[in-house]
Amino acid sequence: MTEPLPLRHRAEQLAATLPPLLVAADRVAATVAQGVHGRRRVGTGETFWQYRHYDLGDQPQSIDWRQSAKSDMVFVREMEWEAAQSVWIWRDTSASMNWTSDRNHQTKRQRADLLALALSALLMRGGEHVALLGSGLRPAASRATLTKIATLMDSAQATAKEAIPGQDANKDSANLPPAQPLPRSAQLVFISDFLAPLDDINKALRYYGGSGQRGALLQVLDPAEESLPYDGRVRFDGLEQEDSWLVSRVEAVRGDYARRLQAQREGLRDICRALGWTCDFHRSDQPPQAALLRLYTTLSQAVT
Amino acid sequence: MMNFGLIAFAQPWLLLALIGLPVLWLLLRLTPPAPRRMAFPAIRLLAGLKAPEETPARTPWWLLLLRLLIVTLIILALAQPLLNPQARLAGSGPLVLVVDDGWAAARFWPARQIAAANLLAQAEREDRAVVVLTTAPGAQDTPPEASGLLSATEARRLLQGLKPKPWPADHSAAVAAVADLELPGAANVVWLSDGLASPDSTALAAALQKLGSLRVLREEGDGLARLALAPATEGVDLVARALRAGPEGPSEAAVLAIAGDGRIVTKVPLVFEPGETEARALLDLPTEMRNRIALLSIEGETTAGATVLLDERWRRRPVGLVVEGTDQEAQPLLSESYYLESALQPFTELRKGTVGDLLQRQIAVLAVPDSVILSADERSQVGAWVSRGGLLLRFAGPHSAAPASQGAGQAAGGDDLLPVRLRGGDRTLGGALTWDTPARLAPFGADSPFAELALPDDVVIRRQVLAEPSLDLGDKTWARLTDGTPLVTAARRGDGWLVLFHTTANTDWSNLPISGLFVEMLRRVMAVSQGVDSGGGGQALPPLEIMDGFGSLGAPPATVLALDTSEENASPIGPRHPPGYYGNDSLRQAHNLSRFVPELAPLGRLPAGVTAGLYHDSPERDLKPWLLAAALILALADLLISLALRGLLRPNSPGGQRGRQGAATAAALCLGLFLAASVLVPPATAQESNEARALEATQMTRLAFVVTGDDAVDEISRAGLLGLTRVLERRTSVEAGPPLGIRLGRDDMAFFPLVYWPITATQPTLATEQVDQVNSFLAHGGTILFDLREASAGAQIFGGGSRGTQDLQRLTRGITIPPLAPVPTDHVLRKSFYLMEDFPGRFVGGTLWLEAPNENVNDGVASILIGSNDWAGAWAVNELGRPLNAVVPGGPRQREMAYRFGINLVMYALTGNYKADQVHIPFILERLGQ
């Protein structure tokens, strides 16, 4: 309380605003309609499911007297099971994501964060429980959780910006999802550029697929990574302390590069097919709503 | 030195390096340029890919050409090329530079300096010693003498300090100086002359030729200096005259007439006809502007000879109006001097004073209204002055009409200064007891100075003084009435005139003074008077302002002696009497160069074997710095181009940080080049910090305390005001910022509505400017709370009792403290926010004194409050909000009351007296339970 007045004013201002990422995510999420879905079974819920006869062992309070008065049997009202599922979202925080070919576009990292947060907002509105994989938070559906996730992303992004490219300062940034034990009914979402070797990706994903959890993959790439729009003699440097590579004429290697990228994508699709997951590709210069919609529909379809 | 006609190279062997250029070309062509660098995350997918054919990348040919050009420019620059090379200096001995620095040399002095500098550069290149000889006598009347053998740098320093002198050059003494010179070997003599001939210039040329080969540089034709002569007076106008050296060909110039304050009065063209050496130009000006001219100068020539100073001798003399005492100043329309002044003021310079004062100055006309009575002494002075050539203008009136009733003895003295004998008594025309009507003026005769003046119809004379009839009355009459009686008479006395108006100068006796005819008549009278031409009268006049070699006036140097103005041995122009103004307060005499220059002639034929040249030949120029500058600019361009080719300049590429750094250094280099020539401005840190502090103090309302120097007390003050600020912010709408400390004399107090001043024994007594600052703060509506900070239950404040009181008196010495009274029970301070009965602080019981309420001062808001209850101690909180000091006798209630007092005080200081209105009284009374 050394500076009471300006701090209070600032705090009041701060309380009136949200982290900018959250605002952006809210805006994206608002374009998609959502709702709480039922699980089409009997269970605890709020919507009516069926009537059944009164059995021994039922609570007398659950008897529906109106229906019972219509006939001479005693009926018990049963509700649909509306359970929230827990969704675990993981996004790639390695240095290779922190890159954009054009200053006017977002970096892949920013786009991945935006998609992850928008998805969490959507799912939370639908009543699902969301958590970030690797953050240590428990899945919850409250607004506070969303704010916590947003703040986590903001601070992680800030540290990523300060880090010198090429130096892996963040110890818990990895380009592969960590292995964390999860409940069986959990759903997983992985957002990354998936440029690691296919074997490593396969091993990391199989950990989850092998336990029977359902997942969805989203690859976020920069348009320059797809089209390689450079000319002439260029020496390429990697962002994660890889060796640099000199290409004397880039336009000549474009075709080969496209083939390799296609092969990587095919490999990803194969992995997903084997696990029964969905796979989607997104470019960072396209609007994020399309990818979000696809991801959301796959998630909701996977439940029902 | 290799000479290619227009260009010469001083170091030609460096040009051999040009052979290496093709080798450089080959080298640059073969090495491939550096590739662009890009950061790319998907490098794993790229690794191993090779382009099918490997053609070697090449630097573009235009970039190669640019680099070769840069190298060529550097090689050429190092070979020291010279444009317009000068021939080598002849002879083997030293270079003798003879510089004319008389008044005429000031005309193109920079050209002379450039020519001398070029010669010195040449001498430096050829390692010759230099001898410098100036031809004008020095400032202490020393004859010109040659310097010894100097090196080129010393000679350059000498020449840079050389300035033209405002007196003529002395060639005969220069011949003597040349004869004394002894030089090894045949010298190379260059004479930088001013182009004018003097009696000894041929002798000087011959003497110089004996030393070695002589070259003379001079001006010609229009380049020669012109001399401005003293203007002639033709009637009322000035005629400016100027002299030129050579009579061939037409020439034009302009004369500027400049007033004493430096403003140009007029500019007239001066045309020299072909064959004529003198030109005249008429300055057609109204008299008041003509009187303002202080000097005439030929436009564009900044020599001492082109400026002529004017003094009183060329001025139309002013009119002196005798006033006596302060009579009738309260009623100006009744005083004669008022009418005379308004009539004379527009067209002549009018001076007012007593007779003695006026006669000490040079005046042409002395106007004496009737109300002034001259004593015998004054009469004799005036009489003497009139016989020397002055014009005495008198007016008749009741006083001059009176002598008829008095004795003759008194009257006889006054009549001495009248042109005619007056008949005693006056004559009333058109009064109650006369038969006739007020008289009109008759048309003026042809021989009167008022001839051809238009007579208005409505000028009537009601009373006048009559003259004794005499034989020459008709000759002396300048103006008559319709019945023939003279109205204005005049007579010569010695060289001067006595003029009498037979009526008053105010409207008592006629309405002539309020007509335009009066002004015209007075002008004609002025025209009759002549300027008095007198010199200094033979006295020695000390110098007032001295002209320097460039014609500008300045303070006289110590070497100038007083001017002797007697006719027999008038001082000539020289180092001891340079041109300028000499004199004292009452007399200012101009000493001009033009009187002492006999004639102007151009430098005549020179002896055979002498080469002549002009000053404006194009000198040789060194191209080395230009070529190096061009090479540098091209190198910077090359740097930017190569960065661009590597793709490191594109602002969008994120991996171009290194490239951007490179571009930034290139840009910084360019900027540094341009800034290297500019002068560094000293940082105005003190001003900036004042501004920063003012901003800080005014962006929010702040309470302030006076820094006493005792850290503990200042801490308590700050913490106390901070606590008060917090309470204010919680309970009232005053949202103030953290308190600031004021150092008296250094920080401005005007930003703060309330200042808290704890009185301590260690605080130093205030200096004068600090007292002034506090006084002005109080005078402009500030409020100060003085806190004696002691438990003073029952002690008197101004009884001189306690220690605190003594410190208060010491510290407030000099501050205007109005009469103080204890706070009355109905004062606004007691009800401005909370209703308060007493004002406890850390202690209770002390009285709070404030300014006795006075509605007229500061809207009734007290500016001084003095108390002793240590309020800051009660308000002080630490950063957690906990109070720092305990209150005595104690209790949270007392602290609460202290806060309430603070809030009341701040609201009082910020809102003034609004709570004193009667609207709230019933509610307040109700709450007080009365």
Short mmCIF file of N, CA and C in Angstrom, two decimals, chain A residues 208-274:
data_model
loop_
_atom_site.label_atom_id
_atom_site.label_comp_id
_atom_site.label_asym_id
_atom_site.label_seq_id
_atom_site.Cartn_x
_atom_site.Cartn_y
_atom_site.Cartn_z
N TYR A 208 -1.49 -41.64 -25.15
CA TYR A 208 -2.86 -41.30 -24.81
C TYR A 208 -3.85 -42.19 -25.54
N GLY A 209 -3.56 -42.41 -26.83
CA GLY A 209 -4.52 -43.23 -27.58
C GLY A 209 -4.58 -44.64 -27.06
N GLY A 210 -3.43 -45.09 -26.59
CA GLY A 210 -3.40 -46.44 -26.08
C GLY A 210 -4.29 -46.63 -24.86
N SER A 211 -4.46 -45.58 -24.07
CA SER A 211 -5.33 -45.71 -22.91
C SER A 211 -6.79 -45.52 -23.29
N GLY A 212 -7.07 -45.35 -24.55
CA GLY A 212 -8.46 -45.32 -24.98
C GLY A 212 -9.08 -43.94 -24.98
N GLN A 213 -8.31 -42.91 -24.72
CA GLN A 213 -8.92 -41.59 -24.72
C GLN A 213 -9.08 -41.10 -26.15
N ARG A 214 -10.07 -40.26 -26.34
CA ARG A 214 -10.32 -39.71 -27.67
C ARG A 214 -9.57 -38.39 -27.81
N GLY A 215 -9.15 -38.10 -29.04
CA GLY A 215 -8.39 -36.86 -29.22
C GLY A 215 -8.62 -36.22 -30.57
N ALA A 216 -8.16 -35.02 -30.69
CA ALA A 216 -8.23 -34.30 -31.97
C ALA A 216 -6.92 -33.57 -32.15
N LEU A 217 -6.42 -33.58 -33.38
CA LEU A 217 -5.15 -32.92 -33.70
C LEU A 217 -5.41 -31.72 -34.58
N LEU A 218 -4.70 -30.65 -34.33
CA LEU A 218 -4.81 -29.48 -35.21
C LEU A 218 -3.38 -29.02 -35.51
N GLN A 219 -3.03 -29.02 -36.80
CA GLN A 219 -1.69 -28.53 -37.15
C GLN A 219 -1.81 -27.09 -37.62
N VAL A 220 -1.04 -26.20 -36.99
CA VAL A 220 -1.04 -24.78 -37.36
C VAL A 220 0.29 -24.50 -38.04
N LEU A 221 0.19 -24.07 -39.28
CA LEU A 221 1.41 -23.75 -40.01
C LEU A 221 1.36 -22.32 -40.51
N ASP A 222 2.50 -21.77 -40.78
CA ASP A 222 2.57 -20.44 -41.36
C ASP A 222 2.44 -20.58 -42.88
N PRO A 223 1.85 -19.63 -43.57
CA PRO A 223 1.74 -19.74 -45.03
C PRO A 223 3.10 -19.85 -45.71
N ALA A 224 4.14 -19.22 -45.12
CA ALA A 224 5.45 -19.33 -45.75
C ALA A 224 6.01 -20.73 -45.62
N GLU A 225 5.61 -21.44 -44.53
CA GLU A 225 6.11 -22.80 -44.38
C GLU A 225 5.47 -23.72 -45.40
N GLU A 226 4.29 -23.37 -45.87
CA GLU A 226 3.65 -24.21 -46.87
C GLU A 226 4.19 -23.91 -48.25
N SER A 227 4.37 -22.62 -48.55
CA SER A 227 4.64 -22.27 -49.95
C SER A 227 6.09 -21.93 -50.22
N LEU A 228 6.90 -21.68 -49.21
CA LEU A 228 8.32 -21.36 -49.37
C LEU A 228 8.51 -20.25 -50.41
N PRO A 229 8.12 -19.03 -50.08
CA PRO A 229 8.09 -17.98 -51.12
C PRO A 229 9.41 -17.25 -51.30
N TYR A 230 10.55 -17.88 -51.07
CA TYR A 230 11.83 -17.17 -51.14
C TYR A 230 12.50 -17.41 -52.47
N ASP A 231 13.45 -16.52 -52.79
CA ASP A 231 14.19 -16.63 -54.04
C ASP A 231 15.66 -16.50 -53.76
N GLY A 232 16.41 -17.09 -54.68
CA GLY A 232 17.85 -16.81 -54.66
C GLY A 232 18.59 -17.66 -53.66
N ARG A 233 19.69 -17.11 -53.23
CA ARG A 233 20.61 -17.88 -52.40
C ARG A 233 20.32 -17.54 -50.95
N VAL A 234 19.86 -18.49 -50.19
CA VAL A 234 19.42 -18.23 -48.82
C VAL A 234 20.01 -19.28 -47.90
N ARG A 235 20.46 -18.78 -46.74
CA ARG A 235 20.88 -19.73 -45.70
C ARG A 235 19.79 -19.74 -44.63
N PHE A 236 19.23 -20.91 -44.40
CA PHE A 236 18.13 -21.02 -43.45
C PHE A 236 18.67 -21.41 -42.09
N ASP A 237 18.17 -20.72 -41.04
CA ASP A 237 18.54 -21.06 -39.66
C ASP A 237 17.34 -21.65 -38.96
N GLY A 238 17.58 -22.66 -38.16
CA GLY A 238 16.49 -23.21 -37.37
C GLY A 238 16.29 -22.41 -36.10
N LEU A 239 15.10 -22.56 -35.51
CA LEU A 239 14.79 -21.79 -34.32
C LEU A 239 15.08 -22.55 -33.05
N GLU A 240 15.34 -23.82 -33.14
CA GLU A 240 15.56 -24.62 -31.92
C GLU A 240 16.94 -25.22 -31.94
N GLN A 241 17.93 -24.38 -32.25
CA GLN A 241 19.33 -24.78 -32.20
C GLN A 241 19.64 -25.92 -33.14
N GLU A 242 18.94 -25.94 -34.26
CA GLU A 242 19.33 -26.92 -35.26
C GLU A 242 20.39 -26.32 -36.16
N ASP A 243 21.03 -27.13 -36.96
CA ASP A 243 22.05 -26.62 -37.87
C ASP A 243 21.42 -25.83 -38.98
N SER A 244 22.14 -24.84 -39.47
CA SER A 244 21.59 -24.06 -40.59
C SER A 244 21.91 -24.78 -41.89
N TRP A 245 21.11 -24.42 -42.90
CA TRP A 245 21.25 -25.10 -44.17
C TRP A 245 21.24 -24.07 -45.27
N LEU A 246 22.24 -24.15 -46.18
CA LEU A 246 22.35 -23.18 -47.26
C LEU A 246 21.73 -23.76 -48.51
N VAL A 247 20.80 -23.03 -49.10
CA VAL A 247 20.20 -23.45 -50.37
C VAL A 247 20.61 -22.43 -51.40
N SER A 248 21.21 -22.87 -52.48
CA SER A 248 21.73 -21.89 -53.44
C SER A 248 20.62 -21.30 -54.28
N ARG A 249 19.59 -22.07 -54.62
CA ARG A 249 18.44 -21.51 -55.32
C ARG A 249 17.19 -22.09 -54.74
N VAL A 250 16.48 -21.26 -54.01
CA VAL A 250 15.34 -21.77 -53.26
C VAL A 250 14.20 -22.15 -54.20
N GLU A 251 14.06 -21.42 -55.30
CA GLU A 251 12.90 -21.73 -56.17
C GLU A 251 13.03 -23.12 -56.76
N ALA A 252 14.26 -23.62 -56.83
CA ALA A 252 14.43 -24.95 -57.41
C ALA A 252 14.04 -26.04 -56.42
N VAL A 253 14.12 -25.77 -55.14
CA VAL A 253 13.83 -26.83 -54.17
C VAL A 253 12.41 -26.76 -53.66
N ARG A 254 11.64 -25.84 -54.21
CA ARG A 254 10.26 -25.69 -53.71
C ARG A 254 9.47 -26.98 -53.86
N GLY A 255 9.60 -27.61 -55.02
CA GLY A 255 8.82 -28.82 -55.27
C GLY A 255 9.17 -29.92 -54.27
N ASP A 256 10.47 -30.10 -54.08
CA ASP A 256 10.88 -31.16 -53.15
C ASP A 256 10.38 -30.88 -51.75
N TYR A 257 10.44 -29.62 -51.38
CA TYR A 257 10.00 -29.27 -50.05
C TYR A 257 8.52 -29.54 -49.88
N ALA A 258 7.73 -29.19 -50.93
CA ALA A 258 6.29 -29.42 -50.84
C ALA A 258 5.99 -30.91 -50.68
N ARG A 259 6.80 -31.70 -51.39
CA ARG A 259 6.58 -33.15 -51.27
C ARG A 259 6.85 -33.61 -49.84
N ARG A 260 7.91 -33.09 -49.27
CA ARG A 260 8.25 -33.52 -47.91
C ARG A 260 7.18 -33.09 -46.93
N LEU A 261 6.67 -31.88 -47.11
CA LEU A 261 5.61 -31.42 -46.22
C LEU A 261 4.37 -32.29 -46.35
N GLN A 262 4.06 -32.65 -47.58
CA GLN A 262 2.90 -33.50 -47.81
C GLN A 262 3.09 -34.85 -47.13
N ALA A 263 4.31 -35.33 -47.21
CA ALA A 263 4.59 -36.62 -46.58
C ALA A 263 4.41 -36.54 -45.07
N GLN A 264 4.84 -35.40 -44.50
CA GLN A 264 4.66 -35.24 -43.06
C GLN A 264 3.18 -35.23 -42.71
N ARG A 265 2.40 -34.55 -43.52
CA ARG A 265 0.97 -34.48 -43.23
C ARG A 265 0.32 -35.84 -43.38
N GLU A 266 0.71 -36.58 -44.37
CA GLU A 266 0.16 -37.93 -44.54
C GLU A 266 0.49 -38.78 -43.33
N GLY A 267 1.71 -38.61 -42.88
CA GLY A 267 2.10 -39.37 -41.70
C GLY A 267 1.22 -39.04 -40.50
N LEU A 268 0.92 -37.76 -40.34
CA LEU A 268 0.06 -37.37 -39.24
C LEU A 268 -1.33 -37.99 -39.38
N ARG A 269 -1.84 -37.97 -40.59
CA ARG A 269 -3.17 -38.55 -40.81
C ARG A 269 -3.17 -40.04 -40.50
N ASP A 270 -2.07 -40.69 -40.86
CA ASP A 270 -2.02 -42.13 -40.59
C ASP A 270 -2.05 -42.39 -39.08
N ILE A 271 -1.29 -41.60 -38.37
CA ILE A 271 -1.27 -41.79 -36.92
C ILE A 271 -2.67 -41.59 -36.35
N CYS A 272 -3.32 -40.56 -36.80
CA CYS A 272 -4.65 -40.29 -36.26
C CYS A 272 -5.63 -41.39 -36.62
N ARG A 273 -5.53 -41.86 -37.84
CA ARG A 273 -6.45 -42.93 -38.25
C ARG A 273 -6.25 -44.16 -37.40
N ALA A 274 -4.97 -44.41 -37.15
CA ALA A 274 -4.70 -45.60 -36.35
C ALA A 274 -5.28 -45.46 -34.96
#
